[in-house]
mmCIF file of C-alpha atoms and ligand atoms in Angstrom:
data_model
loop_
_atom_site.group_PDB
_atom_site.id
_atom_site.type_symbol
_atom_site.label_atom_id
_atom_site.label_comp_id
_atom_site.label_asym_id
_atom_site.label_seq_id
_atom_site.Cartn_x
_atom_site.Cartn_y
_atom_site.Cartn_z
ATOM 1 C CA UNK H 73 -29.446 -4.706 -14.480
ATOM 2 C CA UNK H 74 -29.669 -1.198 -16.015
ATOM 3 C CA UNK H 75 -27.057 -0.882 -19.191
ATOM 4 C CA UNK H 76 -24.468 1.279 -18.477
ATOM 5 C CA UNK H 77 -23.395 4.581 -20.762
ATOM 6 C CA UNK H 78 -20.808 4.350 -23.952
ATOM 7 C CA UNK H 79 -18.786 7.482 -22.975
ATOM 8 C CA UNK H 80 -16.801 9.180 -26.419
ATOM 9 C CA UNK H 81 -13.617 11.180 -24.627
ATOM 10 C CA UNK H 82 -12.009 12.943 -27.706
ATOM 11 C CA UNK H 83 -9.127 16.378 -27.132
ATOM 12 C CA UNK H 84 -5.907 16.778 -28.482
ATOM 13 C CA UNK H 85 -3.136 14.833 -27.622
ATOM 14 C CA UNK H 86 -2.079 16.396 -24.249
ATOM 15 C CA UNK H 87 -4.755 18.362 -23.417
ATOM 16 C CA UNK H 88 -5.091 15.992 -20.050
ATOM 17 C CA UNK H 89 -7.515 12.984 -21.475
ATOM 18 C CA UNK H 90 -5.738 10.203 -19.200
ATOM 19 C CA UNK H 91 -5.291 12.198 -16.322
ATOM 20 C CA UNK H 92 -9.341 13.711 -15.727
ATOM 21 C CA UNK H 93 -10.264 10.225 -16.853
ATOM 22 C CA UNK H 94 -8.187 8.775 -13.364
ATOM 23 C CA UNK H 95 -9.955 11.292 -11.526
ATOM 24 C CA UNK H 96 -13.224 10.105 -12.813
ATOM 25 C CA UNK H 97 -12.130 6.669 -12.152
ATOM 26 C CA UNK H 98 -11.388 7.499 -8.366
ATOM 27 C CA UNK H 99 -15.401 7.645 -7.638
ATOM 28 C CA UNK H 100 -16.610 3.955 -7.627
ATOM 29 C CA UNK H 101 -20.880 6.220 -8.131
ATOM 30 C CA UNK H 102 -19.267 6.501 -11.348
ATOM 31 C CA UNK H 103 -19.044 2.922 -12.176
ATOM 32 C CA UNK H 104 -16.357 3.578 -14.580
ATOM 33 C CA UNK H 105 -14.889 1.203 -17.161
ATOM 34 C CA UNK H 106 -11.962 2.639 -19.171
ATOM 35 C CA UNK H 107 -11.442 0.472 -22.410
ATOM 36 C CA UNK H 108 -7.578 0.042 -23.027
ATOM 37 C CA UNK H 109 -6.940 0.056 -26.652
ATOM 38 C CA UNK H 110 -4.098 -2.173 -28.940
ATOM 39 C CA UNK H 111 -1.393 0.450 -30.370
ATOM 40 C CA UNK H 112 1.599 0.681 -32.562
ATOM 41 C CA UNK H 113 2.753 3.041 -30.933
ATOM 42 C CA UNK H 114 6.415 2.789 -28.294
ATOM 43 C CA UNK H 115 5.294 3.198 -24.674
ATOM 44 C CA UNK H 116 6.157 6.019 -22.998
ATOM 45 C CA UNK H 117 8.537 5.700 -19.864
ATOM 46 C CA UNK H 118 5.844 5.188 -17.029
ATOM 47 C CA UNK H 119 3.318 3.786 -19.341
ATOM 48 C CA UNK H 120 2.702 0.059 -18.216
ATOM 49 C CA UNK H 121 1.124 -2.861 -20.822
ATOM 50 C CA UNK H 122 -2.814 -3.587 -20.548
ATOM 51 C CA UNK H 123 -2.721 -0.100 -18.193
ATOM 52 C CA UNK H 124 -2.520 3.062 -20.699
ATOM 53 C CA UNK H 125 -2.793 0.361 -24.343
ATOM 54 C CA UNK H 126 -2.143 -3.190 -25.163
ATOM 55 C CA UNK H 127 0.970 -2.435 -27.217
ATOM 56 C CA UNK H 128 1.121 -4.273 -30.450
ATOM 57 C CA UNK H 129 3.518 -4.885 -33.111
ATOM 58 C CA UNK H 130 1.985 -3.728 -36.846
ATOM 59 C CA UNK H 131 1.414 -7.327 -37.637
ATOM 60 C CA UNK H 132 -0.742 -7.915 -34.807
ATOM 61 C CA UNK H 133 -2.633 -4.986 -35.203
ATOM 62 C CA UNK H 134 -3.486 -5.737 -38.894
ATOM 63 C CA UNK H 135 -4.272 -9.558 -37.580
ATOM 64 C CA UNK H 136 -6.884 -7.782 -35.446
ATOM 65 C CA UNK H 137 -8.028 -5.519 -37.929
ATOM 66 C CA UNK H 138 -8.777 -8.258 -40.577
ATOM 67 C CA UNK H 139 -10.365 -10.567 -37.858
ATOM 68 C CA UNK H 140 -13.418 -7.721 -36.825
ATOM 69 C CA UNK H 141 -12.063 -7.671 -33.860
ATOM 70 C CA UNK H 142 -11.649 -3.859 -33.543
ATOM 71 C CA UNK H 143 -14.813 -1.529 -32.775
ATOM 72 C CA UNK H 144 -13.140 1.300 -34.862
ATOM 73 C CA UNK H 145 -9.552 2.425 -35.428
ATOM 74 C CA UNK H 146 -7.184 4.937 -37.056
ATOM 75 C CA UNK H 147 -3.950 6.209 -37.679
ATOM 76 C CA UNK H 148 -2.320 8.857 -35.848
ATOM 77 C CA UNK H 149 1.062 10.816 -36.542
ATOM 78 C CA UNK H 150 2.187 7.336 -37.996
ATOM 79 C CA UNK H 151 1.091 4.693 -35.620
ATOM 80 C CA UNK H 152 -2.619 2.701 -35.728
ATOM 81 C CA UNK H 153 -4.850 2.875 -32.751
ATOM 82 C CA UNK H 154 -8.094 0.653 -31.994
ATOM 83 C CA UNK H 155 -10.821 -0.436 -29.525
ATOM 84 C CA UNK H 156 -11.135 -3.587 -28.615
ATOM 85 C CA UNK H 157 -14.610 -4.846 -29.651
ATOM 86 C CA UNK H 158 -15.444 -7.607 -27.452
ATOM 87 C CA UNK H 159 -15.514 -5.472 -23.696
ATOM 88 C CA UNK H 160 -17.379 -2.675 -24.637
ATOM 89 C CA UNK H 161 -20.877 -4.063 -25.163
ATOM 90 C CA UNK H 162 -20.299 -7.085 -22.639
ATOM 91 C CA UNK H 163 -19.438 -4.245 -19.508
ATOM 92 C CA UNK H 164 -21.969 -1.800 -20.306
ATOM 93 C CA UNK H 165 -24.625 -4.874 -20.165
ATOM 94 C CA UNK H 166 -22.537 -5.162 -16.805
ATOM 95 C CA UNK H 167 -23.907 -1.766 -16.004
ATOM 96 C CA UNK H 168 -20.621 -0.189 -16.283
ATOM 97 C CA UNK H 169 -20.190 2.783 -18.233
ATOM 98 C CA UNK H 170 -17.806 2.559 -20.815
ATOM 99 C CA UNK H 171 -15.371 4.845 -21.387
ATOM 100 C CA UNK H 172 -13.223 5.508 -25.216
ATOM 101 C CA UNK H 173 -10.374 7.836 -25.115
ATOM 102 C CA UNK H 174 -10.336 8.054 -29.082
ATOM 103 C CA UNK H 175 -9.617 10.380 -31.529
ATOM 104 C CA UNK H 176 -12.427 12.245 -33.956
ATOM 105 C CA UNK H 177 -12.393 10.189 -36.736
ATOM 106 C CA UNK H 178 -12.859 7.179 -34.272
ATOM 107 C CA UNK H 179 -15.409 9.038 -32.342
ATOM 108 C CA UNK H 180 -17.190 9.658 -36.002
ATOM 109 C CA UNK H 181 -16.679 5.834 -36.440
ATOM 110 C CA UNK H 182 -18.430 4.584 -33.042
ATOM 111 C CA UNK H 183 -21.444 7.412 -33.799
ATOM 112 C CA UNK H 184 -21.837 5.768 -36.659
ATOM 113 C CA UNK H 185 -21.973 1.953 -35.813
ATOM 114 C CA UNK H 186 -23.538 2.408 -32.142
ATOM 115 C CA UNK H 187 -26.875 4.141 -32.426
ATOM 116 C CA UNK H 188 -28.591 3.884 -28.935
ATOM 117 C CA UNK H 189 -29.118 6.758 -26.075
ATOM 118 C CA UNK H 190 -26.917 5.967 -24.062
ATOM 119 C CA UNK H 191 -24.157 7.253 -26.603
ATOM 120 C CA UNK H 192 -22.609 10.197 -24.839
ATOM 121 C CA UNK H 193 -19.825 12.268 -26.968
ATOM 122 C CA UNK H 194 -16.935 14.714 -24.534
ATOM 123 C CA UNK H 195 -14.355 16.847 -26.318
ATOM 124 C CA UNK H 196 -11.921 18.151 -23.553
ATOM 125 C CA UNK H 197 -10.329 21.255 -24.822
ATOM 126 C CA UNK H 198 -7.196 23.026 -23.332
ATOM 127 C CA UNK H 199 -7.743 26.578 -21.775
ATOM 128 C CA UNK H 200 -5.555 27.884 -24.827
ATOM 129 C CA UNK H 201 -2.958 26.757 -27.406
ATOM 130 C CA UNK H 202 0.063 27.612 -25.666
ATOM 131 C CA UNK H 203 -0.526 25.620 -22.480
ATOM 132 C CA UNK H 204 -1.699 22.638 -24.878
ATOM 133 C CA UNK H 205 2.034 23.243 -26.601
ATOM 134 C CA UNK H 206 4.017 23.373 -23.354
ATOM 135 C CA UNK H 207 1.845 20.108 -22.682
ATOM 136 C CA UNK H 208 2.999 18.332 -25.251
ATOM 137 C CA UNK H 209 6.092 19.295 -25.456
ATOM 138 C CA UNK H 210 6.892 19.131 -21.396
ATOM 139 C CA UNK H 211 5.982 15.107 -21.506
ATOM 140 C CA UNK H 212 7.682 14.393 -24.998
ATOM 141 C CA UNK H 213 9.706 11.917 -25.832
ATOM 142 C CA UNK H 214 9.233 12.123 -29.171
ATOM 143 C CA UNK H 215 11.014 13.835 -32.237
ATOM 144 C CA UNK H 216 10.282 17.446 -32.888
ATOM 145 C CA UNK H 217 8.988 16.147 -36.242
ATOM 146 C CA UNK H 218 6.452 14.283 -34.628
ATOM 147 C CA UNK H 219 5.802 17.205 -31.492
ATOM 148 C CA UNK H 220 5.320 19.656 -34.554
ATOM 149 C CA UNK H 221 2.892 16.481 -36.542
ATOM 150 C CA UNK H 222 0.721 16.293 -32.864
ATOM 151 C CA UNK H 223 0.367 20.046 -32.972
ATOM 152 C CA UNK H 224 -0.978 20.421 -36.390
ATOM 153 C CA UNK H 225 -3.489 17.472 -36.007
ATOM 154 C CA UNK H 226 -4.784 19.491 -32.620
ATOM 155 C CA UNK H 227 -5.516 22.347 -34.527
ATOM 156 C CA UNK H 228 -7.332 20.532 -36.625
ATOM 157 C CA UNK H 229 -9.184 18.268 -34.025
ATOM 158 C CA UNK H 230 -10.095 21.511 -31.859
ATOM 159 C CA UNK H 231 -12.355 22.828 -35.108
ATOM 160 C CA UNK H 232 -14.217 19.839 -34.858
ATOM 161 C CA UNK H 233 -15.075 20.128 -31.045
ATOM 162 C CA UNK H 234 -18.520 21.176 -31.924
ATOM 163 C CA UNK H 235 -19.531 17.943 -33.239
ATOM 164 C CA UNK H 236 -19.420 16.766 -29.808
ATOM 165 C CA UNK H 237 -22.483 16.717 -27.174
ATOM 166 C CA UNK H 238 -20.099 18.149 -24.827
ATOM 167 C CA UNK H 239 -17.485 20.941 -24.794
ATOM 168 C CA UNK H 240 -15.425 20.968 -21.527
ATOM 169 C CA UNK H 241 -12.592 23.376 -20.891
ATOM 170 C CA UNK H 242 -9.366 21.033 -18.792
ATOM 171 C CA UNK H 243 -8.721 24.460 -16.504
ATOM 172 C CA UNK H 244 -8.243 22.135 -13.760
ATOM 173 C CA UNK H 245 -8.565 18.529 -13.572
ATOM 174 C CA UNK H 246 -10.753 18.619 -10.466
ATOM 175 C CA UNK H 247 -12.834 21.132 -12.313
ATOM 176 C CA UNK H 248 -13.324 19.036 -15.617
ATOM 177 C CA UNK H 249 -13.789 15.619 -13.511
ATOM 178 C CA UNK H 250 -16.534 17.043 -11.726
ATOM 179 C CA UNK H 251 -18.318 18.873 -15.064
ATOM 180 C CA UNK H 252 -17.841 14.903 -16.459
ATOM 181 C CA UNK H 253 -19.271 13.416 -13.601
ATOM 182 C CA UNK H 254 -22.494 15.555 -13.295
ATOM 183 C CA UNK H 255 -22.995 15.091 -17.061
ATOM 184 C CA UNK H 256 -22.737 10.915 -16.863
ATOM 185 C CA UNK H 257 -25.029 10.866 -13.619
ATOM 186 C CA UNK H 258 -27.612 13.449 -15.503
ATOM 187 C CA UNK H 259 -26.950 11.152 -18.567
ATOM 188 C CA UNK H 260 -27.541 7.836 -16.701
ATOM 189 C CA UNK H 261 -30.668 9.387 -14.900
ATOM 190 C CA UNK H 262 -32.432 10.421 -18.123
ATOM 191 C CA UNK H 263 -31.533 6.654 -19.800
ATOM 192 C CA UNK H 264 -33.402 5.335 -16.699
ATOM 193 C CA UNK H 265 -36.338 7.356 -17.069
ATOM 194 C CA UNK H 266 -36.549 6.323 -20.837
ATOM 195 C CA UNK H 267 -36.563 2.404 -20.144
HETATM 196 P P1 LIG O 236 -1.276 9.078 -27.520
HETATM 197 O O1 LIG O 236 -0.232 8.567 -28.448
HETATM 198 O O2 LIG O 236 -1.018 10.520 -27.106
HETATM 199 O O3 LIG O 236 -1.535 8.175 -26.355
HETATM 200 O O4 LIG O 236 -2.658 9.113 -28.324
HETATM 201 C C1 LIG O 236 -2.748 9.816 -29.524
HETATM 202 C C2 LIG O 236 -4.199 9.986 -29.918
HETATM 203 O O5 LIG O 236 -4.780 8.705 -30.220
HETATM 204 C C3 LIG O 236 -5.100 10.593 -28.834
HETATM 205 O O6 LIG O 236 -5.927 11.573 -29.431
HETATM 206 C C4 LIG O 236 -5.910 9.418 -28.365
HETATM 207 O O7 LIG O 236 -7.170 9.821 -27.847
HETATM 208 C C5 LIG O 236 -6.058 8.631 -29.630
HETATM 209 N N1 LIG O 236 -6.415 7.224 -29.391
HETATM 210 C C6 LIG O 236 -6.045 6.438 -28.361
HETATM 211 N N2 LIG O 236 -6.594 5.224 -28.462
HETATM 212 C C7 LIG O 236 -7.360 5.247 -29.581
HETATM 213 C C8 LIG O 236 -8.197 4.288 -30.214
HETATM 214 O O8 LIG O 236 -8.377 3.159 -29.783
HETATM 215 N N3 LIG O 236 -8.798 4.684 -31.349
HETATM 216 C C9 LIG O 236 -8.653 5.920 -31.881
HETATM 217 N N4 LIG O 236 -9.323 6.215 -32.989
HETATM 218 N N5 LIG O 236 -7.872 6.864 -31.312
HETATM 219 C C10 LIG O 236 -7.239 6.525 -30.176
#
């Protein structure tokens, strides 16, 4: 059974992560596996449990936490996010390609901890600042205290896109699903040829 890819999705916060990512999921070539992380954070009206996050009291995520149960984690605009250690390695020895949606700092922790080829790192950038602002703010349910908190940690986040492998513009999500796509089959191709 050839190993499948450990895919590192970083962007903003609504610069379209979830939504390319369902598009992706849509072609079974892919062999897709999207790890779910736990969060602190309140779900968002049409968010469903074990779908978009596990969602987690603070006690439970700290229980976690101090158990090494979590691959990496961090906090963001005041709630803690975290992968799940135990499906990542298990699917990819599935041959399923494993896919984190995670911020940088947890993309800096994975690079880090995971040193193998088949480590692939994507930062989806909007097509400018303004349409990432109306994103945010046209799916919000959260206090303009927190809106303004998301759009100061994309500015920062978007500086960093250069540490990725990867740079892909979200123009349209057809457009960025297929740019994904091409990279994990040239990706999975090239692990092949190295084994
Ligand atoms: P949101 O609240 O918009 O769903 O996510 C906020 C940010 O947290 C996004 O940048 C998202 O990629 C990131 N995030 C989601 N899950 C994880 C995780 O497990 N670990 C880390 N480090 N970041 C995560």
């Amino acid at each position: 059974m050839k190993k499948g890819l450990l895919i590192i999705l970083s962007g903003p916060s609504g610069v379209g992560k979830g939504t390319v990512r369902q598009e992706i999921l849509k072609d079974p070539s892919i062999r897709l596996y999207y790890s779910v992380s736990l969060t602190t954070r309140k779900m968002r009206p049409g968010e469903m449990e074990g779908r978009e996050y596990y969602f987690v009291t603070p006690e439970q995520f700290e229980k976690n936490l101090k158990e090494g149960n979590l691959l990496e984690w961090n906090k963001y605009v005041g709630n803690c996010y975290g992968t799940p250690r135990d499906k990542v390695e298990a699917k990819r020895m599935e041959g399923y390609n494993v896919l984190l949606e995670i911020d940088v700092n947890g993309a800096q922790q994975v690079l880090s901890k995971v040193k193998d080829p088949g480590v692939v790192s994507i930062f989806l950038v909007p097509p400018s600042f303004d349409e990432l602002e109306r994103r945010i703010r046209g799916r919000s349910t959260e206090s303009e205290d927190a809106v303004q908190a998301r759009l100061e940690k994309a500015r920062l986040e978007l500086n960093l896109a250069n540490t990725y492998q990867y740079t892909i513009v979200n123009d349209t999500v057809a457009s960025a699903a297929e740019q994904i796509k091409k990279i994990l089959l040239e990706r999975s191709a090239s692990l092949e040829e190295m084994r």
